[in-house]
Each structure stands twice: as structure tokens, then as C-alpha cells.
Amino acid sequence: MISQASFRTHPSPLESGLHLDGKRMTPQRKKVLSLFEEIGSGIHLSAEEVHSKLTSTGDKVSLATIYRTLRLLVKMTFLNELDLSEGGNRFELLSHDHPDHHHLICIRCGRTEEFENNEVINAGEVAAKNFGFKLLESSLNVRALCPICINK
Amino acid sequence: MISQASFRTHPSPLESGLHLDGKRMTPQRKKVLSLFEEIGSGIHLSAEEVHSKLTSTGDKVSLATIYRTLRLLVKMTFLNELDLSEGGNRFELLSHDHPDHHHLICIRCGRTEEFENNEVINAGEVAAKNFGFKLLESSLNVRALCPICINK
DNA sequence: AGCGTATTGAGAACTGCTTGCAACTTGTAA
DNA sequence: TTACAAGTTGCAAGCAGTTCTCAATACGCT
């Protein structure tokens, strides 16, 4: 039998983060985070999409667990939650080297593009400071029509 | 009997806007818009809040009509729709002298403050142009903790 | 290995919002 | 004025996304 403990593997950031808090590493949690790591940062999935991507590869995870896990991963700052309205929130891998990024959304077909702009980030920081708020996250959502949808 | 037509009142912008499009002026529509005009621009209400404010003063309007009317008023650019997530969208009077404004929201107690920043607006315009999108609206939402909620 | 407790799965429940339809209004044209 | 077509309302049912309940299961500490 191969023992997990026979050679000490580095605990992943997810695992150690969980343990710090009395929480546990589970296959479900690992799978959800891996999925986001595989597709890379900058791509957003809805809870439903995460669920169907995982179950389509034979894994069995319940939708309720997906929701719970997504919430957890957001709180642990592994994921970023976007609310582009129109049918559910979306989640993406939070890459800590990029700062917040912003979204350009076609309200008709849902196509979204990302961009970054330091002045926007800065504006959020200044506003928070002026009102004595502690900034958590800022998101600029630009609602627009993409080239294809303009003529519909 | 006092006749409505005995002296010609100026049709309101709402009324003429409606008529341009074959739509009709109804007491419900008037009440919803008046409510927003009374409380002034910069204050956001959820559909539920609009409903309870109207019904609490004795008026009878169904929630479904509130939703339909809010959507209509947004399309007619009398109102602005904000999606600050966390339990429903909110609406506010759109004052056309202000351009888009941005929101600083306490995610714990819901307190929201507004601010304006032309660079943010500009960033949205530039991004839309770069991707060939037609800009409709941009909104910067800064999620934060207000001074009171920071220590909770 | 054993045990306390966190976590999962399944489905019911909830929330915010939309829709279908019959009854009712509005605006217009006679 | 009146009459009538078309827009609008209210109600209740429906829907999508998300959360909750609780019994069964699995982590991980000792």
C-alpha cells in the first residue's frame, strides 16, 4: 500500500489555510480549486458551470457543495467573486500579482472582456479613505454592446 | 365635477415619453416616479422598498407592477439601476446633470456612499472603444467596511 | 486505530424576479 | 361623449439561483 505520509508532500496553500482555521481538506474543495487553476485566471465560471464541468469528468460533487466551496474560497481569497448581474454570480481565480481588474460586458450576449486601469483602482482607494471605509475590493463593470450585438 | 381636461396641464416628461411610444400613463407609473422624485436622486430603493413605501401610504400597487414599472423607467432613463448584489437590485433617480456615479458600499450594514471620478468614467469609455463595444453604462462598485462595521 | 467534529449529498425551502391570463383602463377616433 | 382597441394591472403560478436541514460520511488529531 502506498501511504500518503510515507513522504512528506508540501501541504498546498489551500490545505494549510484550511487547517489554520480548524477546517478540513476534502477532495471536493481540491477539485474546485484545481479546476480554476487549470483554466487559469481571467476566466469566470458560474456555480452551475463549475458543477457541470466537474460532474462531466465523472466526479460526483453536489451543487450545494459547490456553492459552499465557492463561498469559502472567496473568503480565503483564492477566488474572486464577480457580480455581473443577469443570471448568477461568477467566480475566477484571483491572481495576486494582478490587482483588481475590470470588466466590459456585453449585456446582450454576455461576452466579457477584461481590462486593467490603475486610475480606477486608485479612485476606489481614495474614495474609501475619504469616507473612512476599509476597502475590500473594487470592481468596475462597463455595460455595453459588443460589435456583433450592436446590429441586432 | 372638476374635469381633468378643463384646463390643459403640461404633460409631464413621463407622460409624453410614454405617448411617443404608444404607451400609457397610469396612476401606478406616476406614483413610482413621484416617489423617487420626492426622495431625490442619490438614494436607492429596492423594488420591495418601493412597493412597501407605496402601499404603506394606502396606495394599492402590486409588486409585479413595481418590477414592470421600474424596468420601464430604467429603459426610459428616468431611473438608474444599480446592482450592488446581496439581495436584489436597487434603483435611483437619474439626474442628467450628473454623469455616472460610483458607489462605496459597506458589505456588512449596507451603508452606501457615492462619489464621482471622471477618470473612472473615462477608463470605461476607453476600454469600450478598444474592444469595439458600444458603451451603455459604467459603474464602479467599491466593496468595503464602513467605520462602524470595521470593529465588528 | 478510534473518535470528535467538519463536511457532504439530496432535496426541500427561500428569494428576487418574471410571466400568463382575465379583468380593467386609457387614449383616440367617431 | 361614447365606444372600443390596445396597453396595463393584479394575482397566482413559475423560474433561476442560492441556501438550509439533517442524516450519513470522512478528516485529521492523538
CSV table of C-alpha atoms (C1' of nucleotides) in Angstrom, one decimal:
chain,number,residue,atom,x,y,z
A,1,MET,CA,0.0,0.0,0.0
A,2,ILE,CA,1.2,3.5,-0.7
A,3,SER,CA,1.0,5.6,2.3
A,4,GLN,CA,0.2,9.3,1.9
A,5,ALA,CA,2.5,10.0,4.8
A,6,SER,CA,5.4,7.9,3.5
A,7,PHE,CA,7.0,11.0,2.0
A,8,ARG,CA,6.0,14.4,3.3
A,9,THR,CA,4.4,16.4,0.5
A,10,HIS,CA,4.3,20.1,0.8
A,11,PRO,CA,0.8,21.0,2.0
A,12,SER,CA,-0.9,23.2,-0.6
A,13,PRO,CA,-1.7,26.8,0.4
A,14,LEU,CA,-5.3,25.7,0.3
A,15,GLU,CA,-4.7,22.9,2.8
A,16,SER,CA,-2.6,24.9,5.2
A,17,GLY,CA,-5.1,27.8,5.0
A,18,LEU,CA,-7.9,25.4,5.9
A,19,HIS,CA,-6.0,23.8,8.8
A,20,LEU,CA,-5.2,27.1,10.3
A,21,ASP,CA,-8.9,27.5,10.9
A,22,GLY,CA,-9.8,24.1,12.0
A,23,LYS,CA,-11.2,23.4,8.6
A,24,ARG,CA,-10.5,20.3,6.5
A,25,MET,CA,-9.1,19.5,3.2
A,26,THR,CA,-11.6,17.5,1.1
A,27,PRO,CA,-11.5,16.1,-2.4
A,28,GLN,CA,-14.3,18.4,-3.4
A,29,ARG,CA,-12.5,21.5,-2.3
A,30,LYS,CA,-9.4,20.4,-4.0
A,31,LYS,CA,-11.3,19.7,-7.2
A,32,VAL,CA,-13.0,23.1,-7.3
A,33,LEU,CA,-9.8,25.0,-6.8
A,34,SER,CA,-7.9,22.8,-9.3
A,35,LEU,CA,-10.5,23.5,-11.9
A,36,PHE,CA,-9.9,27.2,-11.6
A,37,GLU,CA,-6.2,26.7,-11.6
A,38,GLU,CA,-6.4,24.7,-14.8
A,39,ILE,CA,-8.4,27.1,-16.7
A,40,GLY,CA,-6.3,30.0,-15.4
A,41,SER,CA,-7.1,33.4,-14.1
A,42,GLY,CA,-9.2,35.7,-16.0
A,43,ILE,CA,-11.9,33.2,-16.9
A,44,HIS,CA,-15.1,33.3,-14.9
A,45,LEU,CA,-17.4,30.4,-14.2
A,46,SER,CA,-20.8,30.3,-12.6
A,47,ALA,CA,-21.5,27.9,-9.8
A,48,GLU,CA,-23.6,25.9,-12.3
A,49,GLU,CA,-20.7,25.8,-14.7
A,50,VAL,CA,-18.3,24.6,-12.1
A,51,HIS,CA,-20.7,21.9,-11.2
A,52,SER,CA,-21.2,20.6,-14.7
A,53,LYS,CA,-17.5,20.8,-15.5
A,54,LEU,CA,-16.7,18.7,-12.5
A,55,THR,CA,-19.5,16.2,-12.9
A,56,SER,CA,-18.9,15.8,-16.6
A,57,THR,CA,-15.5,14.3,-15.9
A,58,GLY,CA,-17.0,11.7,-13.7
A,59,ASP,CA,-16.6,13.4,-10.4
A,60,LYS,CA,-19.5,13.5,-8.1
A,61,VAL,CA,-20.0,16.8,-6.3
A,62,SER,CA,-23.3,18.2,-5.3
A,63,LEU,CA,-24.3,21.7,-6.3
A,64,ALA,CA,-24.8,22.7,-2.7
A,65,THR,CA,-21.2,21.8,-2.0
A,66,ILE,CA,-20.1,23.9,-5.0
A,67,TYR,CA,-21.8,26.9,-3.6
A,68,ARG,CA,-20.4,26.3,-0.2
A,69,THR,CA,-16.9,25.8,-1.5
A,70,LEU,CA,-17.0,28.8,-3.8
A,71,ARG,CA,-18.0,31.0,-0.8
A,72,LEU,CA,-15.2,29.5,1.2
A,73,LEU,CA,-12.6,30.0,-1.5
A,74,VAL,CA,-13.7,33.6,-1.9
A,75,LYS,CA,-13.4,34.2,1.8
A,76,MET,CA,-9.9,32.6,1.7
A,77,THR,CA,-9.1,34.9,-1.2
A,78,PHE,CA,-8.3,32.1,-3.6
A,79,LEU,CA,-11.2,33.2,-5.8
A,80,ASN,CA,-12.7,36.4,-6.7
A,81,GLU,CA,-16.4,36.9,-7.0
A,82,LEU,CA,-17.9,39.0,-9.8
A,83,ASP,CA,-21.4,40.1,-9.9
A,84,LEU,CA,-22.1,40.9,-13.5
A,85,SER,CA,-25.8,40.6,-12.7
A,86,GLU,CA,-28.0,38.8,-15.3
A,87,GLY,CA,-28.2,35.3,-14.1
A,88,GLY,CA,-25.9,34.5,-11.2
A,89,ASN,CA,-22.6,35.5,-9.9
A,90,ARG,CA,-19.3,34.3,-11.4
A,91,PHE,CA,-16.0,33.3,-9.9
A,92,GLU,CA,-12.5,33.5,-11.1
A,93,LEU,CA,-9.1,32.6,-9.8
A,94,LEU,CA,-7.6,35.5,-8.0
A,95,SER,CA,-4.0,36.0,-9.1
A,96,HIS,CA,-2.3,38.1,-6.5
A,97,ASP,CA,0.2,39.6,-8.9
A,98,HIS,CA,-2.6,41.3,-10.9
A,99,PRO,CA,-4.5,43.8,-8.9
A,100,ASP,CA,-8.2,44.1,-9.4
A,101,HIS,CA,-9.3,44.0,-12.9
A,102,HIS,CA,-12.4,45.4,-14.5
A,103,HIS,CA,-15.0,44.1,-16.9
A,104,LEU,CA,-16.5,45.1,-20.1
A,105,ILE,CA,-19.7,43.1,-20.5
A,106,CYS,CA,-22.0,42.8,-23.5
A,107,ILE,CA,-25.4,42.9,-22.0
A,108,ARG,CA,-26.9,41.1,-24.9
A,109,CYS,CA,-24.7,38.0,-25.4
A,110,GLY,CA,-22.7,38.0,-22.2
A,111,ARG,CA,-19.3,38.3,-23.8
A,112,THR,CA,-17.0,39.8,-21.3
A,113,GLU,CA,-13.6,41.3,-21.7
A,114,GLU,CA,-11.2,42.4,-19.0
A,115,PHE,CA,-9.0,45.3,-18.7
A,116,GLU,CA,-7.0,47.0,-16.1
A,117,ASN,CA,-6.6,50.6,-15.2
A,118,ASN,CA,-4.7,51.8,-12.2
A,119,GLU,CA,-6.5,55.0,-12.0
A,120,VAL,CA,-9.7,53.2,-11.4
A,121,ILE,CA,-8.2,51.2,-8.6
A,122,ASN,CA,-6.8,54.3,-7.2
A,123,ALA,CA,-10.1,56.1,-7.4
A,124,GLY,CA,-11.7,53.4,-5.2
A,125,GLU,CA,-8.9,53.6,-2.7
A,126,VAL,CA,-9.3,57.4,-2.4
A,127,ALA,CA,-13.0,57.2,-2.0
A,128,ALA,CA,-12.7,54.6,0.7
A,129,LYS,CA,-10.2,56.7,2.5
A,130,ASN,CA,-12.3,59.8,2.3
A,131,PHE,CA,-15.2,58.2,3.9
A,132,GLY,CA,-13.2,56.2,6.4
A,133,PHE,CA,-14.1,52.9,4.9
A,134,LYS,CA,-11.8,49.9,4.7
A,135,LEU,CA,-11.6,48.9,1.1
A,136,LEU,CA,-12.1,45.2,0.3
A,137,GLU,CA,-12.5,45.1,-3.4
A,138,SER,CA,-13.4,47.4,-6.2
A,139,SER,CA,-15.0,46.4,-9.5
A,140,LEU,CA,-15.7,48.5,-12.5
A,141,ASN,CA,-18.4,47.0,-14.7
A,142,VAL,CA,-18.9,48.5,-18.0
A,143,ARG,CA,-22.2,47.5,-19.6
A,144,ALA,CA,-22.0,47.7,-23.3
A,145,LEU,CA,-22.9,46.1,-26.6
A,146,CYS,CA,-20.2,44.1,-28.3
A,147,PRO,CA,-19.6,44.6,-32.0
A,148,ILE,CA,-21.7,41.7,-33.0
A,149,CYS,CA,-24.7,42.6,-30.9
A,150,ILE,CA,-24.8,46.3,-31.8
A,151,ASN,CA,-26.7,45.5,-35.0
A,152,LYS,CA,-29.3,43.2,-33.6
B,1,MET,CA,-67.3,67.9,-11.1
B,2,ILE,CA,-63.8,69.0,-11.8
B,3,SER,CA,-62.8,68.0,-15.2
B,4,GLN,CA,-59.2,67.0,-15.8
B,5,ALA,CA,-59.4,68.5,-19.3
B,6,SER,CA,-60.9,71.8,-18.2
B,7,PHE,CA,-57.5,73.4,-18.3
B,8,ARG,CA,-54.7,71.9,-20.2
B,9,THR,CA,-51.9,70.8,-17.9
B,10,HIS,CA,-48.5,70.5,-19.3
B,11,PRO,CA,-47.9,66.8,-19.9
B,12,SER,CA,-45.1,65.5,-17.7
B,13,PRO,CA,-41.9,64.2,-19.4
B,14,LEU,CA,-43.0,60.8,-18.3
B,15,GLU,CA,-46.4,61.2,-19.9
B,16,SER,CA,-45.1,62.5,-23.2
B,17,GLY,CA,-42.3,59.9,-23.3
B,18,LEU,CA,-44.9,57.2,-22.8
B,19,HIS,CA,-47.2,58.5,-25.5
B,20,LEU,CA,-44.4,58.8,-28.0
B,21,ASP,CA,-44.2,55.1,-27.8
B,22,GLY,CA,-47.9,54.2,-27.8
B,23,LYS,CA,-47.7,53.6,-24.1
B,24,ARG,CA,-50.0,54.9,-21.4
B,25,MET,CA,-49.8,57.0,-18.3
B,26,THR,CA,-51.2,55.2,-15.3
B,27,PRO,CA,-51.5,56.1,-11.7
B,28,GLN,CA,-49.1,53.4,-10.8
B,29,ARG,CA,-46.4,54.7,-13.1
B,30,LYS,CA,-46.9,58.2,-11.8
B,31,LYS,CA,-46.6,57.1,-8.2
B,32,VAL,CA,-43.4,55.2,-8.7
B,33,LEU,CA,-41.7,58.0,-10.4
B,34,SER,CA,-43.0,60.6,-7.9
B,35,LEU,CA,-41.7,58.5,-5.0
B,36,PHE,CA,-38.2,58.7,-6.5
B,37,GLU,CA,-38.6,62.4,-7.2
B,38,GLU,CA,-39.7,63.1,-3.6
B,39,ILE,CA,-36.8,61.3,-2.0
B,40,GLY,CA,-34.4,62.9,-4.5
B,41,SER,CA,-31.5,61.5,-6.5
B,42,GLY,CA,-28.7,59.6,-4.9
B,43,ILE,CA,-31.0,57.4,-2.8
B,44,HIS,CA,-31.5,53.9,-3.9
B,45,LEU,CA,-34.5,51.7,-3.3
B,46,SER,CA,-35.1,48.1,-4.0
B,47,ALA,CA,-38.3,47.0,-5.7
B,48,GLU,CA,-39.5,45.7,-2.4
B,49,GLU,CA,-38.9,49.0,-0.7
B,50,VAL,CA,-40.7,50.9,-3.4
B,51,HIS,CA,-43.6,48.6,-3.0
B,52,SER,CA,-43.8,48.9,0.7
B,53,LYS,CA,-43.4,52.7,0.7
B,54,LEU,CA,-46.2,53.0,-1.8
B,55,THR,CA,-48.6,50.5,-0.1
B,56,SER,CA,-47.8,52.0,3.3
B,57,THR,CA,-49.4,55.3,2.3
B,58,GLY,CA,-52.6,53.5,1.4
B,59,ASP,CA,-51.9,53.1,-2.3
B,60,LYS,CA,-52.5,49.7,-3.9
B,61,VAL,CA,-49.9,48.6,-6.3
B,62,SER,CA,-48.8,45.1,-6.9
B,63,LEU,CA,-45.2,44.0,-6.7
B,64,ALA,CA,-45.3,42.7,-10.2
B,65,THR,CA,-46.3,46.1,-11.4
B,66,ILE,CA,-43.5,47.7,-9.5
B,67,TYR,CA,-41.0,45.4,-11.2
B,68,ARG,CA,-42.5,46.2,-14.6
B,69,THR,CA,-42.5,49.9,-13.9
B,70,LEU,CA,-39.0,50.0,-12.6
B,71,ARG,CA,-37.8,48.3,-15.7
B,72,LEU,CA,-39.7,50.7,-17.9
B,73,LEU,CA,-38.4,53.7,-16.1
B,74,VAL,CA,-34.9,52.5,-16.4
B,75,LYS,CA,-35.4,52.0,-20.1
B,76,MET,CA,-36.8,55.4,-20.4
B,77,THR,CA,-33.8,56.7,-18.5
B,78,PHE,CA,-35.8,58.2,-15.6
B,79,LEU,CA,-34.1,55.8,-13.2
B,80,ASN,CA,-30.8,54.2,-12.9
B,81,GLU,CA,-30.4,50.6,-12.0
B,82,LEU,CA,-27.6,49.6,-9.6
B,83,ASP,CA,-26.6,46.1,-8.9
B,84,LEU,CA,-24.8,46.1,-5.7
B,85,SER,CA,-25.6,42.4,-5.3
B,86,GLU,CA,-26.6,41.0,-1.9
B,87,GLY,CA,-30.3,40.7,-2.3
B,88,GLY,CA,-31.7,42.4,-5.2
B,89,ASN,CA,-31.0,45.4,-7.4
B,90,ARG,CA,-31.7,48.9,-6.5
B,91,PHE,CA,-32.9,51.9,-8.4
B,92,GLU,CA,-32.4,55.6,-8.1
B,93,LEU,CA,-33.5,58.7,-9.8
B,94,LEU,CA,-31.2,59.5,-12.7
B,95,SER,CA,-30.2,63.1,-12.6
B,96,HIS,CA,-29.0,64.0,-16.1
B,97,ASP,CA,-26.6,66.7,-14.9
B,98,HIS,CA,-24.5,64.2,-13.0
B,99,PRO,CA,-22.8,61.7,-15.2
B,100,ASP,CA,-22.4,58.1,-14.0
B,101,HIS,CA,-21.5,58.0,-10.4
B,102,HIS,CA,-19.9,55.4,-8.3
B,103,HIS,CA,-20.6,53.6,-5.1
B,104,LEU,CA,-18.8,52.8,-2.0
B,105,ILE,CA,-20.8,50.1,-0.2
B,106,CYS,CA,-20.4,48.7,3.3
B,107,ILE,CA,-20.9,45.0,2.7
B,108,ARG,CA,-21.9,44.5,6.4
B,109,CYS,CA,-24.5,47.1,7.0
B,110,GLY,CA,-25.3,48.2,3.5
B,111,ARG,CA,-24.5,51.8,4.0
B,112,THR,CA,-23.6,53.3,0.7
B,113,GLU,CA,-21.8,56.5,-0.3
B,114,GLU,CA,-21.5,58.0,-3.7
B,115,PHE,CA,-18.6,59.7,-5.4
B,116,GLU,CA,-17.7,60.8,-8.8
B,117,ASN,CA,-14.5,60.5,-10.6
B,118,ASN,CA,-14.0,61.4,-14.2
B,119,GLU,CA,-11.0,59.2,-14.7
B,120,VAL,CA,-13.2,56.2,-13.9
B,121,ILE,CA,-15.8,57.2,-16.5
B,122,ASN,CA,-13.0,57.8,-18.9
B,123,ALA,CA,-11.5,54.4,-18.3
B,124,GLY,CA,-14.8,52.8,-19.2
B,125,GLU,CA,-15.0,54.7,-22.4
B,126,VAL,CA,-11.5,53.9,-23.4
B,127,ALA,CA,-12.0,50.2,-22.7
B,128,ALA,CA,-15.2,50.1,-24.7
B,129,LYS,CA,-13.6,51.8,-27.6
B,130,ASN,CA,-10.6,49.5,-27.6
B,131,PHE,CA,-12.7,46.4,-27.8
B,132,GLY,CA,-15.2,47.9,-30.3
B,133,PHE,CA,-18.0,47.9,-27.8
B,134,LYS,CA,-20.7,50.5,-27.6
B,135,LEU,CA,-20.8,51.8,-24.0
B,136,LEU,CA,-24.1,51.9,-22.3
B,137,GLU,CA,-23.2,52.5,-18.7
B,138,SER,CA,-20.4,52.0,-16.3
B,139,SER,CA,-20.5,51.5,-12.6
B,140,LEU,CA,-17.7,51.3,-10.1
B,141,ASN,CA,-18.7,49.5,-7.0
B,142,VAL,CA,-16.3,49.6,-4.1
B,143,ARG,CA,-16.9,46.9,-1.6
B,144,ALA,CA,-15.7,48.0,1.8
B,145,LEU,CA,-16.4,48.1,5.5
B,146,CYS,CA,-17.7,51.4,7.0
B,147,PRO,CA,-16.1,52.8,10.1
B,148,ILE,CA,-18.8,51.4,12.3
B,149,CYS,CA,-18.6,47.9,10.9
B,150,ILE,CA,-14.8,47.6,10.8
B,151,ASN,CA,-14.8,46.6,14.5
B,152,LYS,CA,-17.5,44.0,14.5
C,1,DA,C1',-7.0,2.6,15.1
C,2,DG,C1',-10.6,5.5,17.3
C,3,DC,C1',-13.2,9.4,17.9
C,4,DG,C1',-15.0,14.2,17.8
C,5,DT,C1',-16.3,17.2,14.6
C,6,DA,C1',-16.2,19.3,10.0
C,7,DT,C1',-18.2,18.2,5.6
C,8,DT,C1',-21.1,16.2,2.1
C,9,DG,C1',-25.3,15.0,-0.6
C,10,DA,C1',-30.1,15.2,-1.6
C,11,DG,C1',-33.8,17.6,-1.6
C,12,DA,C1',-36.9,21.0,0.4
C,13,DA,C1',-37.2,25.8,1.1
C,14,DC,C1',-36.3,30.6,0.1
C,15,DT,C1',-35.6,34.9,-2.5
C,16,DG,C1',-35.9,38.0,-6.1
C,17,DC,C1',-37.9,38.4,-10.1
C,18,DT,C1',-40.9,37.3,-14.4
C,19,DT,C1',-44.9,35.6,-16.8
C,20,DG,C1',-49.7,34.1,-18.3
C,21,DC,C1',-54.1,35.4,-18.2
C,22,DA,C1',-58.6,37.5,-17.1
C,23,DA,C1',-60.3,41.9,-15.7
C,24,DC,C1',-59.8,46.7,-16.1
C,25,DT,C1',-58.1,51.4,-18.1
C,26,DT,C1',-56.5,54.7,-21.2
C,27,DG,C1',-56.4,57.4,-25.4
C,28,DT,C1',-58.3,58.1,-29.6
C,29,DA,C1',-61.4,58.4,-33.2
C,30,DA,C1',-66.1,58.8,-34.4
D,1,DT,C1',-69.5,61.8,-25.3
D,2,DT,C1',-69.3,57.3,-26.2
D,3,DA,C1',-67.2,53.1,-27.9
D,4,DC,C1',-63.6,50.3,-28.5
D,5,DA,C1',-58.9,48.5,-29.5
D,6,DA,C1',-54.8,48.0,-27.3
D,7,DG,C1',-52.0,48.8,-23.2
D,8,DT,C1',-51.8,47.8,-18.2
D,9,DT,C1',-52.8,45.7,-13.8
D,10,DG,C1',-53.2,42.1,-10.2
D,11,DC,C1',-52.9,37.6,-9.0
D,12,DA,C1',-51.0,33.4,-8.7
D,13,DA,C1',-48.1,30.2,-10.6
D,14,DG,C1',-43.4,29.6,-12.3
D,15,DC,C1',-38.4,30.1,-12.5
D,16,DA,C1',-33.4,30.5,-11.6
D,17,DG,C1',-30.0,31.0,-8.4
D,18,DT,C1',-28.8,30.1,-3.9
D,19,DT,C1',-29.2,28.5,1.0
D,20,DC,C1',-30.7,25.4,4.5
D,21,DT,C1',-31.7,20.9,7.0
D,22,DC,C1',-30.2,16.8,8.5
D,23,DA,C1',-28.6,12.1,8.3
D,24,DA,C1',-24.6,9.8,6.6
D,25,DT,C1',-19.7,10.2,5.8
D,26,DA,C1',-14.8,11.4,6.0
D,27,DC,C1',-10.8,14.2,8.0
D,28,DG,C1',-7.1,14.5,11.0
D,29,DC,C1',-5.6,14.8,15.7
D,30,DT,C1',-3.9,11.7,19.5
